Coordinates of C-alpha atoms in Angstrom, one line a residue:
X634 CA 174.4 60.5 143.5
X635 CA 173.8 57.1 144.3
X636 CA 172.3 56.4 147.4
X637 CA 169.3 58.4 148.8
X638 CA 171.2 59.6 152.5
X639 CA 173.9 61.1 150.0
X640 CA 170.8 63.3 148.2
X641 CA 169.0 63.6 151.9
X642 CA 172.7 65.3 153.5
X643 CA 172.7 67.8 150.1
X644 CA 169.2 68.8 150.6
X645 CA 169.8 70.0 154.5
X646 CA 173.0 72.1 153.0
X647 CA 171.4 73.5 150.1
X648 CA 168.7 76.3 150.8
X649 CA 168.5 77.4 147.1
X650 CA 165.0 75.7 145.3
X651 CA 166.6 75.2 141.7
X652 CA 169.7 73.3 143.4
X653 CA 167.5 71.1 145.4
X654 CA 165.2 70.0 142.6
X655 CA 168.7 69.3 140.4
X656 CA 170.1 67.4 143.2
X657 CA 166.5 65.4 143.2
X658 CA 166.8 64.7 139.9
X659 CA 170.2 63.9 139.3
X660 CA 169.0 60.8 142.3
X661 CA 166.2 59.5 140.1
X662 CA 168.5 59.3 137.3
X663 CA 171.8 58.2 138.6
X664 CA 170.5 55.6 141.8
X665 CA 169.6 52.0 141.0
X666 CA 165.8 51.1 140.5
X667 CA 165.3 49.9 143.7
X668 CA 167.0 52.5 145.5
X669 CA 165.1 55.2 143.7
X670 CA 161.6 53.6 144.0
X671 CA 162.5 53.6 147.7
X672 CA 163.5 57.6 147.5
X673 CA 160.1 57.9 145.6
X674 CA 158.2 56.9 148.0
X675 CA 159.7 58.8 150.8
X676 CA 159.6 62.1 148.7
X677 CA 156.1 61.4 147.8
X678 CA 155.3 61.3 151.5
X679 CA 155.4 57.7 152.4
X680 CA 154.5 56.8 155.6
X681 CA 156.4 54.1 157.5
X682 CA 154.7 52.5 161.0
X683 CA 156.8 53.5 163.8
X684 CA 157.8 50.6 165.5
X685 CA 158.7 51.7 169.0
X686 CA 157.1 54.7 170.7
X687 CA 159.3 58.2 171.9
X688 CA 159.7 57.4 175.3
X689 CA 160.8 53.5 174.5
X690 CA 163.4 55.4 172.3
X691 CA 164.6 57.9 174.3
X692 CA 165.0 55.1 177.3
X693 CA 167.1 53.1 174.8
X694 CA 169.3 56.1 173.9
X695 CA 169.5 56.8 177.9
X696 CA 170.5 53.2 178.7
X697 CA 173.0 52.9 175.9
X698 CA 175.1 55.5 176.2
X699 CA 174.8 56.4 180.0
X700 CA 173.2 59.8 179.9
X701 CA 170.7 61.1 182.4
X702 CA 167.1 61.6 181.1
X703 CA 167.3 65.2 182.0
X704 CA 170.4 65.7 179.8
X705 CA 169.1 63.9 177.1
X706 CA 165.6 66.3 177.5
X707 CA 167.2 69.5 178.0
X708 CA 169.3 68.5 175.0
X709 CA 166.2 68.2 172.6
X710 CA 164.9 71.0 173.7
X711 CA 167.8 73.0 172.4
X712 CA 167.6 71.6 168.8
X713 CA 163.9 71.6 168.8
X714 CA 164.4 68.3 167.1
X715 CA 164.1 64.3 168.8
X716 CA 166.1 63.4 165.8
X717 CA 168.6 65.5 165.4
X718 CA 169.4 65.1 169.6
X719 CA 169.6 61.5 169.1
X720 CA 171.9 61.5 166.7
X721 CA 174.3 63.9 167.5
X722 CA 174.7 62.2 170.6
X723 CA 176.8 59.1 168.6
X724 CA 180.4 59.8 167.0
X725 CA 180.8 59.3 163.6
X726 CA 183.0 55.8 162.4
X727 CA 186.3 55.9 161.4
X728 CA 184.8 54.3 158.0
X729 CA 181.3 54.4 157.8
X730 CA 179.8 52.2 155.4
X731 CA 177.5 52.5 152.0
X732 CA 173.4 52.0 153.3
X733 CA 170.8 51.3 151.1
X734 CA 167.3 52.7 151.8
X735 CA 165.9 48.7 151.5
X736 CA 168.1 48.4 154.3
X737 CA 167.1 51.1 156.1
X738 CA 163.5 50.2 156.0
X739 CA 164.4 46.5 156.9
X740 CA 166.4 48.0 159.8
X741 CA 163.4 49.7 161.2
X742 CA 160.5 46.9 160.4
X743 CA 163.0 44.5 162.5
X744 CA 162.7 46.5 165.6
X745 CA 159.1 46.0 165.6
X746 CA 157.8 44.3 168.7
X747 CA 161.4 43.5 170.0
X748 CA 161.8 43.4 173.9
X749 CA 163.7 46.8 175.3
X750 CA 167.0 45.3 175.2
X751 CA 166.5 43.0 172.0
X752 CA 165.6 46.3 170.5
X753 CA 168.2 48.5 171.8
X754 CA 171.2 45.7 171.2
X755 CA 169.8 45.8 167.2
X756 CA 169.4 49.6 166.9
X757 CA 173.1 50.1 167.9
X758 CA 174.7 47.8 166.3
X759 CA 173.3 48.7 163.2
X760 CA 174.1 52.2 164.4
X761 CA 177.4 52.0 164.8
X762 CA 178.5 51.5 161.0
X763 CA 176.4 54.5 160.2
X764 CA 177.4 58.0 159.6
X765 CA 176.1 61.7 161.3
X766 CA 173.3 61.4 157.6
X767 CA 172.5 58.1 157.6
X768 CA 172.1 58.4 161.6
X769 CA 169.6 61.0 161.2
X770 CA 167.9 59.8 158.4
X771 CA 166.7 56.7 160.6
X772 CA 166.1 58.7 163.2
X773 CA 163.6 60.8 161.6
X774 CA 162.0 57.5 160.3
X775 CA 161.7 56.3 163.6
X776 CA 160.6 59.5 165.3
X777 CA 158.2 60.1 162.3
X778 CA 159.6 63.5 161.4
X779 CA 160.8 62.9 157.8
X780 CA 159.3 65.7 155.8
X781 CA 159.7 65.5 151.8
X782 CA 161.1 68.8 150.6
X783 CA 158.7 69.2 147.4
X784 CA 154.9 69.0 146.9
X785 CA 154.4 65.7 145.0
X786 CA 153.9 67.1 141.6
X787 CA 157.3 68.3 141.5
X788 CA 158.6 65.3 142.4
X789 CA 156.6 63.4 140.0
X790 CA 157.8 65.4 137.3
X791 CA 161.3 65.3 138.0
X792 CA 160.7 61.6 138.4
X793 CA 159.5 61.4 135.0
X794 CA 162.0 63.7 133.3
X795 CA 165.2 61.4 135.4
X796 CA 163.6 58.4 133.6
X797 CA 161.9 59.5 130.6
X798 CA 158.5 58.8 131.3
X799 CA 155.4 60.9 131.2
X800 CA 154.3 62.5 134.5
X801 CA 150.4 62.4 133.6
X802 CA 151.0 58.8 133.0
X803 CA 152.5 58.2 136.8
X804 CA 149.8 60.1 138.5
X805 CA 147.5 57.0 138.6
X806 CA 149.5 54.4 139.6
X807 CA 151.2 56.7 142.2
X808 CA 147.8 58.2 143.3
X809 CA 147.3 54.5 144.9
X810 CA 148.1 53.1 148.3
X811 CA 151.7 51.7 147.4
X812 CA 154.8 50.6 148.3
X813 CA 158.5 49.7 147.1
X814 CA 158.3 46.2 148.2
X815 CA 155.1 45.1 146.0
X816 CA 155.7 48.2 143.3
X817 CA 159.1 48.2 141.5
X818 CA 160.4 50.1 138.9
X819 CA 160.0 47.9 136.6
X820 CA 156.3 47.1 137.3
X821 CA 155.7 50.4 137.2
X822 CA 157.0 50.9 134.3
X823 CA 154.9 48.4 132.5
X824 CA 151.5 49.7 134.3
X825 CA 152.2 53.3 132.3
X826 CA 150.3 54.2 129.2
X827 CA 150.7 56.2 126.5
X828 CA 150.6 60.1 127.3
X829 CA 146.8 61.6 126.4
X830 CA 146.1 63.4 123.5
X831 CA 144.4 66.3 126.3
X832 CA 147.2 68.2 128.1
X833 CA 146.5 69.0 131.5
X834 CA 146.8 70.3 133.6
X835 CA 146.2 73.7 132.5
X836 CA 148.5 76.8 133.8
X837 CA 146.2 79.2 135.2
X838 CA 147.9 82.8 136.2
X839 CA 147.0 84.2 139.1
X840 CA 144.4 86.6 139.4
X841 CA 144.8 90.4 139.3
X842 CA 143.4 91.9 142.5
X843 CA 142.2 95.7 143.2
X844 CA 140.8 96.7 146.4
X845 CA 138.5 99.3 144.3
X846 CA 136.9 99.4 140.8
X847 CA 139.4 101.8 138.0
X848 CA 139.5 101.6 135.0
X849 CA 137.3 99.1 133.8
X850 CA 134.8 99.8 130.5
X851 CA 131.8 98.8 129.9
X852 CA 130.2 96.6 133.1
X853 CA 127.7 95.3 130.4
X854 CA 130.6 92.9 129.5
X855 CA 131.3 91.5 132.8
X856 CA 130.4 88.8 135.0
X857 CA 130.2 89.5 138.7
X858 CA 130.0 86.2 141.0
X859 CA 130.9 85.5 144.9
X860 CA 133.9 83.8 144.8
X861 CA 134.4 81.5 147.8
X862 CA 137.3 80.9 149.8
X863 CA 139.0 77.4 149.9
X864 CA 141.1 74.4 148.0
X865 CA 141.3 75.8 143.8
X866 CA 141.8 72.9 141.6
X867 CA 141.3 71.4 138.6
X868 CA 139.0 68.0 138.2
X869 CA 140.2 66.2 134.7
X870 CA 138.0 62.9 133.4
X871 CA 140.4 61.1 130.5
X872 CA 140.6 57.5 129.7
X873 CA 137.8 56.1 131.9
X874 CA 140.0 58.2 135.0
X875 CA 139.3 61.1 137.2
X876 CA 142.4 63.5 138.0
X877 CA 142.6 66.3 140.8
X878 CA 145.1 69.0 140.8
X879 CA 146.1 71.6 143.3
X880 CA 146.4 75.5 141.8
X881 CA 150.2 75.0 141.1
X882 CA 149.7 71.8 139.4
X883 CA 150.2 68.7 141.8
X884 CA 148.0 66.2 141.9
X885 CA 145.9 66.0 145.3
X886 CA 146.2 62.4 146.2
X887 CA 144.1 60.4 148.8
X888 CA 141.4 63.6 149.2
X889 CA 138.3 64.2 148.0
X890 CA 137.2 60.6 146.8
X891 CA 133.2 61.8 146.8
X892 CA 134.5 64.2 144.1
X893 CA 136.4 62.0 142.3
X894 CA 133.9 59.5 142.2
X895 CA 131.4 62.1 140.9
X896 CA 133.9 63.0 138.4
X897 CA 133.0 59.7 136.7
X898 CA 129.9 60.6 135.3
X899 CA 131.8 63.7 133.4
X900 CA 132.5 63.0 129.7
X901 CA 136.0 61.5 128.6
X902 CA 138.3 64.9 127.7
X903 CA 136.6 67.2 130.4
X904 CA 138.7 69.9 132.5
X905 CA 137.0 71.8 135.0
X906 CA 138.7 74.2 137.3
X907 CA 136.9 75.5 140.7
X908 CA 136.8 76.1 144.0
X909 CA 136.1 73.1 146.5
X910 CA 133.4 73.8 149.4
X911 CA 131.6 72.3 152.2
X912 CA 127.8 71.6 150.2
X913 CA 125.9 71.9 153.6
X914 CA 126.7 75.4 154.3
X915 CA 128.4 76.7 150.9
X916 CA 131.3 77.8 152.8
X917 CA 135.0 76.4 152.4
X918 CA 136.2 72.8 153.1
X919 CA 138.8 74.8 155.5
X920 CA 135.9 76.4 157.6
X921 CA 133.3 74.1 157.3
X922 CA 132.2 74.6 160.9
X923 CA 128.4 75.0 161.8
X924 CA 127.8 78.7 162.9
X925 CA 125.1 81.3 163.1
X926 CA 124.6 85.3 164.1
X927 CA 122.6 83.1 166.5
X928 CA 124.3 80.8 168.3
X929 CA 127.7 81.9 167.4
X930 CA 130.7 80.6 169.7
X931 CA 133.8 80.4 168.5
X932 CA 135.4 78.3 170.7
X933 CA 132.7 75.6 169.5
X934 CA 132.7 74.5 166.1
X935 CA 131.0 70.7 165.5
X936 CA 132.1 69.1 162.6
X937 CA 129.5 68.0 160.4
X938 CA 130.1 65.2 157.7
X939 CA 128.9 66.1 154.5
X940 CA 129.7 65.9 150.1
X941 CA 132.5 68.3 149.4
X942 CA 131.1 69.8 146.0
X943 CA 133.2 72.0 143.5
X944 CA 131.9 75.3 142.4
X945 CA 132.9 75.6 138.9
X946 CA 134.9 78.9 138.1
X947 CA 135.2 77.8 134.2
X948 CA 135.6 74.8 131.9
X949 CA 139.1 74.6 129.8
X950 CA 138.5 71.2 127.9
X951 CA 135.1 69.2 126.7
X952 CA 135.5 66.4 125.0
X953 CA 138.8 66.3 124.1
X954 CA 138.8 69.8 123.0
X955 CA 140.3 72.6 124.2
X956 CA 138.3 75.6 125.1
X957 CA 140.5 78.8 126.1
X958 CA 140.2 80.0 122.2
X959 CA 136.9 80.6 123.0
X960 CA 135.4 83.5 124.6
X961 CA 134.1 83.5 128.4
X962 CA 130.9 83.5 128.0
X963 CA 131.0 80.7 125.4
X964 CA 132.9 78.6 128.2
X965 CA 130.7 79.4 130.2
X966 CA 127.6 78.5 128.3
X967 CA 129.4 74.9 127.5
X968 CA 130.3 74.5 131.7
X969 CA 126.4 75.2 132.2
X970 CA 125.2 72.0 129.5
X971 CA 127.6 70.2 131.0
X972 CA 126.8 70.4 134.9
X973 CA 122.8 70.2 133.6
X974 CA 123.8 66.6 131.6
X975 CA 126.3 65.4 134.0
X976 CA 126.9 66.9 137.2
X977 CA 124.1 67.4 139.3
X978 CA 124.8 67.1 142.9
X979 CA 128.9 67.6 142.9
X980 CA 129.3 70.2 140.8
X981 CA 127.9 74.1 141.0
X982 CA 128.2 77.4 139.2
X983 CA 129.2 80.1 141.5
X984 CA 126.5 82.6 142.3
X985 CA 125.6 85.6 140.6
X986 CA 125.5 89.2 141.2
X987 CA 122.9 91.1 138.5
X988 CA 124.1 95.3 138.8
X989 CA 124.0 97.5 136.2
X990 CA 127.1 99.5 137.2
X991 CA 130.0 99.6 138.6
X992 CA 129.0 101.6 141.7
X993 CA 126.9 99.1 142.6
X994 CA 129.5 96.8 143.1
X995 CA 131.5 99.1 144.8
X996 CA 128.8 99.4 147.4
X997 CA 128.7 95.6 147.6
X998 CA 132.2 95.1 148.5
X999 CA 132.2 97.9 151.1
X1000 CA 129.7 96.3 153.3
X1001 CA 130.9 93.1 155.5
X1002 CA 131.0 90.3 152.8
X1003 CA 129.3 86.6 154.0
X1004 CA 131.5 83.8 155.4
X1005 CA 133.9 82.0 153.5
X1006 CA 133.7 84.3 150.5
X1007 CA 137.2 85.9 149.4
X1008 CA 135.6 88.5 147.4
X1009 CA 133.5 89.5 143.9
X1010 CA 135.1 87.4 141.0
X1011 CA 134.8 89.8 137.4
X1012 CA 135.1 88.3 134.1
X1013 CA 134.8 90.0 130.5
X1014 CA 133.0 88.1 128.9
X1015 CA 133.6 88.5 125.8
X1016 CA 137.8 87.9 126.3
X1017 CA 139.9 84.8 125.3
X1018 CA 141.5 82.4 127.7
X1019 CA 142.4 83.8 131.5
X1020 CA 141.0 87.4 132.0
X1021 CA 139.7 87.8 135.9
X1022 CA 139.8 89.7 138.3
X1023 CA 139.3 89.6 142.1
X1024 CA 137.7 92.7 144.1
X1025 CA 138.4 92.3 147.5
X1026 CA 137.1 94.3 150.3
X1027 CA 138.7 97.1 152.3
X1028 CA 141.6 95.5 154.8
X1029 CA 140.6 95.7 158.7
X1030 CA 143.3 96.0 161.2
X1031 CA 144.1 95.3 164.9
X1032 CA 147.2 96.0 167.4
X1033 CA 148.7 92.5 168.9
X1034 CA 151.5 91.8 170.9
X1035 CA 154.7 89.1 170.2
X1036 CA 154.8 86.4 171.8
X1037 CA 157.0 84.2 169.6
X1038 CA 160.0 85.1 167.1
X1039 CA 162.5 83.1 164.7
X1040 CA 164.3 84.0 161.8
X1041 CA 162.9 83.2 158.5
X1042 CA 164.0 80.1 156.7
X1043 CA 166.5 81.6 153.8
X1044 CA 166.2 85.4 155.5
X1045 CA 169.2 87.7 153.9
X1046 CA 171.4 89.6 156.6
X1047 CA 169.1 88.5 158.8
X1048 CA 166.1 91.0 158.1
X1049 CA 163.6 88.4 157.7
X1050 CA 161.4 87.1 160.6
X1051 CA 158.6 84.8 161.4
X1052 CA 156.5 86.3 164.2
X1053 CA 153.3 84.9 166.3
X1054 CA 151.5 88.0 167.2
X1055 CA 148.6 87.5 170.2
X1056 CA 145.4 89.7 171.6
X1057 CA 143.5 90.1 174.9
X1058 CA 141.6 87.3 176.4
X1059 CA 140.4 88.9 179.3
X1060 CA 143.7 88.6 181.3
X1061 CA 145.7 86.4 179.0
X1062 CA 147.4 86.7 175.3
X1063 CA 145.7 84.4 172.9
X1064 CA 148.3 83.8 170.0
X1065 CA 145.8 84.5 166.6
X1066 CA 148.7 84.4 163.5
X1067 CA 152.2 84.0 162.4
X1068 CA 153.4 86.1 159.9
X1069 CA 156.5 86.6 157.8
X1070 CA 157.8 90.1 157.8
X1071 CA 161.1 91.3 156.2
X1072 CA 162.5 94.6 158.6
X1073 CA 164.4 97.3 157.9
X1074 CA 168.5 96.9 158.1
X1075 CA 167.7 99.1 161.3
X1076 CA 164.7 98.0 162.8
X1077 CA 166.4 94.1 162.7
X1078 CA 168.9 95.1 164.6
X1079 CA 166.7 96.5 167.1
X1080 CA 164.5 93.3 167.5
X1081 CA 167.4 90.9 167.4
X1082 CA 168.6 93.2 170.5
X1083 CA 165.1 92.6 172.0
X1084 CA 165.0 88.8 171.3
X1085 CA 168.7 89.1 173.0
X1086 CA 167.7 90.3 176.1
X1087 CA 164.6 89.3 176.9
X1088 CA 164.1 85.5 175.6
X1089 CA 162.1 83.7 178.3
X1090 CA 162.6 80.2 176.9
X1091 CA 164.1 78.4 173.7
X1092 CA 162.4 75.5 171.3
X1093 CA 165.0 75.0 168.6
X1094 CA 165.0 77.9 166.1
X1095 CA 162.0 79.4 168.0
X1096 CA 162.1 82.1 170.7
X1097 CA 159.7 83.0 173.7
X1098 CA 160.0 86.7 174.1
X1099 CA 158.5 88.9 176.9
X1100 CA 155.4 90.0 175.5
X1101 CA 155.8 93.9 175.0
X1102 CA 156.2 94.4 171.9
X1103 CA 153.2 95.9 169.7
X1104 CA 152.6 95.6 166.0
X1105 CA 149.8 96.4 163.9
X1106 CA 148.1 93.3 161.8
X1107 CA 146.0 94.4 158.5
X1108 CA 144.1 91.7 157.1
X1109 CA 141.0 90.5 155.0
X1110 CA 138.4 88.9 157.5
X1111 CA 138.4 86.9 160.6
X1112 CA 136.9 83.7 160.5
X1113 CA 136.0 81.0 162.5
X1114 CA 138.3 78.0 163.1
X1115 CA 138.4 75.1 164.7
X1116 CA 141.7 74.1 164.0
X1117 CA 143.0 77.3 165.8
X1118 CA 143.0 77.9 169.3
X1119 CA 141.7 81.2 169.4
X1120 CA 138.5 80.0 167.6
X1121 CA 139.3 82.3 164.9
X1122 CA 142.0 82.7 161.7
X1123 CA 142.7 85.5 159.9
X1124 CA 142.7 85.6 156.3
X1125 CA 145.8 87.2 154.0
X1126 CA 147.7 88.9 157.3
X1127 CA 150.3 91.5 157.1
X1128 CA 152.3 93.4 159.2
X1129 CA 151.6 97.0 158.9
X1130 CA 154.2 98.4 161.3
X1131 CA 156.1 97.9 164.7
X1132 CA 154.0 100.5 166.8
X1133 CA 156.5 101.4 169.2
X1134 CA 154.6 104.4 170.6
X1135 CA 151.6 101.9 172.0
X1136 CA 152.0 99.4 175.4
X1137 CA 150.9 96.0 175.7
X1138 CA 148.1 96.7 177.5
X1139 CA 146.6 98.9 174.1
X1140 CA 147.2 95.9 172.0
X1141 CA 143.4 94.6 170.7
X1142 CA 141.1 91.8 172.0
X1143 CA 140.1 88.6 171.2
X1144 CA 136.3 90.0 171.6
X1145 CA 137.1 92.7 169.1
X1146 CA 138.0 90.2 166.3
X1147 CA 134.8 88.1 167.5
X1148 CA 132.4 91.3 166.2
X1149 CA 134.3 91.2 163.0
X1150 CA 133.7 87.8 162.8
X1151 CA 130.3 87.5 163.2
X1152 CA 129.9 90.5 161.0
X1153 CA 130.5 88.0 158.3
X1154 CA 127.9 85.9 159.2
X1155 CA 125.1 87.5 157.9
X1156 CA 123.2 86.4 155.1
X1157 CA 123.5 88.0 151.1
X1158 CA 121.4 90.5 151.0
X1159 CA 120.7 91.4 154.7
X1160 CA 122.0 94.9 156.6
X1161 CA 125.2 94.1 158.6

């Protein structure tokens, strides 16, 4: 696979995870260098100006092939996609010919400030040598929709394995504003350095979770902390060089530069892993919105600018030594020297919780817990490497009605859907999550009927149903959120159940979620 429209065709057709990263690689190893540092950049989420706006597009598209506006509109909003419209709209060549993504990108910087029919006489020209994957590629350039199909770690790594390089060695360069025109493979090749003697970074398993304390000895050997909700990484310092990776193990680019320039005053061969947060309130990056039991409104949530700071769950290296053959509370006796020598400001411990037994805790965990804490974080002490668990509170639970419905990317026999569930807001439905649920062979069939019969209008994949429908939502806790439009997002949502025996008008309220809310508000320590 030579040429990067070739890999970005396969990719559409090929829904299974393993394929597409072995299609991926098998373009990093067989495509020229310049061809694949192009691809590299894309995948890595490359951003290329858009030279011409939507509606100077669409107009073009209008003009040159004769098509109403309205036919054109109604058109996209069948495939839910500008791009896709656009090109399916052209007939494929009798012999369409090879296209480099150089020339691609040329294509589109040319058609920057062009007049209307300069620009339309290039794009179609160029057009009409070009095939149904090429078309669309270049479409979704211009439109601004490309989307790479794997985080960036993975595509470093399979970057590195195609070409025999070492992907801690590429995170630097790559972490920097780039591009293929000043970067080549070549160059890039020469910036590399030798891989570290420190491995990282480190592969964490997930945590076990209980909703209630069993089977746990002695609580004389644990550590109870409030662990907050938000962005889990790890912070590395190695070589002079601050690294930050997400919980899976990609490396967060472009974010977080207060940290990583914080990160500099750590020791060479230093691995911490923690949970980001908001320092001004000590709540989550994600909900860093300024609220009180006081002047709570959550349709209102200023911003405020402040140092993100990482609360430090554990240390796995210090210089240049590993630490997971130690026990816990070793680690965590190392992680405290180190934040008192070297991290003051950036860097925190998580906070406490002294009890004596495990009823205590239980207790704890039953009450309303505070904003933008996921739960009580327990670790034994006295265990090697990864031992923790994560007590989470009881689940609440509310009825809301579908407004919204599509079929899960990948669902088998079409039992899988993705549906946006709304409350009450006085006299209107206020959409409040979307969740995937996977139905019974049965109960499918039934809401595929429903979707049948009473769609009210059509976006691509996605439906508008007549809102009767009732489900029932369990989750964690509502919190506030400005980036939603109710105010408010749920945290961990599940369907329960398709409550056929209730009417819309039983479904819960936007109010009733509010209460919940603001039960989370409180304080440590203070009555709920």
């Amino acid at each position: 696979m030579n040429w990067f429209y070739d890999l970005f065709s396969e990719l559409s057709e090929t829904p299974e995870s393993v394929k597409r990263k072995e299609l991926v690689f098998n373009f990093f190893r067989e495509s020229d260098p310049d061809e694949k540092m192009h691809g590299l950049f894309l995948l890595l989420g490359g951003k290329i100006k858009r030279p011409v706006s939507t509606r100077k597009l669409k107009n073009s598209i209008s003009n040159y092939t004769g098509l109403s506006d309205w036919l054109v509109l109604e058109s996209n909003k069948s495939t839910g996609n500008l791009a896709e419209t656009l090109t399916l709209i052209f007939d494929d060549p009798s012999n369409s010919q090879t296209v480099s993504l150089r020339s691609i990108f040329l294509l589109i910087e040319s058609c920057r400030n062009l007049s209307d029919e300069d620009f339309r006489d290039l794009l179609f020209t160029e057009l009409s040598h070009c095939n149904r994957s090429q078309r669309l590629l270049i479409f979704q350039l211009l439109c601004g929709s490309f989307k790479p199909v794997f985080n960036s770690g993975q595509v470093i790594a399979l970057f590195a394995k195609a070409n025999g390089f070492d992907s801690v060695s590429l995170i630097h360069p790559l972490s920097e504003k780039w591009h293929p025109d000043t970067l080549s493979f070549n160059k890039l090749n020469n910036l590399l350095q030798p891989p570290p003697e420190l491995t990282f970074p480190v592969p964490i398993p997930p945590l076990t979770v209980l909703r209630e304390i069993s089977g746990l000895q002695n609580p004389t050997d644990w550590l109870a902390e409030w662990k907050p909700s938000g962005h889990e990484i790890q912070l590395v310092k190695q070589s002079g060089k601050v690294f930050l990776f997400d919980e899976d193990g990609s490396p967060v680019f472009k974010k977080y530069l207060d940290l990583g320039k914080a990160g500099q005053s750590l020791p060479d061969g230093t691995i911490l892993s923690g949970i980001l947060v908001n320092s001004a309130f000590s709540i989550p990056i994600e909900f860093s919105e300024k609220n009180s039991e006081k002047n709570y409104d959550p349709g209102t949530h200023p911003k405020e600018k402040s140092q993100s700071t990482l609360i430090c769950t554990d240390i796995l290296a210090y210089q240049n030594s590993q630490l997971l053959e130690k026990a816990f509370k070793n680690r965590r006796l190392i992680l405290e020297n180190c934040l008192r020598e070297h991290g003051a400001g950036h860097f925190l411990l998580p906070e406490s919780i002294d009890f004596t037994d495990w009823n205590e805790l239980t207790d704890l965990i039953e009450m309303p817990i505070p904003m933008g804490i996921d739960g009580i974080l327990l670790r034994d002490s006295k265990q090697l490497g990864f031992s923790s668990i994560l007590l989470l509170p009881k689940p609440q639970s509310i009825k809301a009605v579908l407004l919204y419905v599509q079929a899960s990317a990948g669902s088998k026999q079409g039992t899988n859907f993705d549906l946006s569930l709304a409350v009450w807001n006085k006299e209107a439905l206020t959409s409040i999550a979307k969740i995937s649920h996977s139905f019974s062979e049965a109960e499918s069939k039934e809401l595929a009927r429903f979707i049948k019969e009473n769609t009210l209008e059509r976006f691509g994949p996605v439906r508008t149903v007549n809102p009767e429908l009732v489900f029932e939502i369990e989750f964690d806790s509502a919190e506030p959120s400005a980036r939603h439009k109710s105010g408010l997002v749920l945290k961990n949502p599940k369907i329960l159940g398709w409550d056929k025996k209730r009417e819309k008008n039983e479904a819960g309220s936007l109010s009733d979620l509010e209460k919940m809310a603001k039960k989370s508000l409180r304080t440590r320590g203070t009555e709920a």
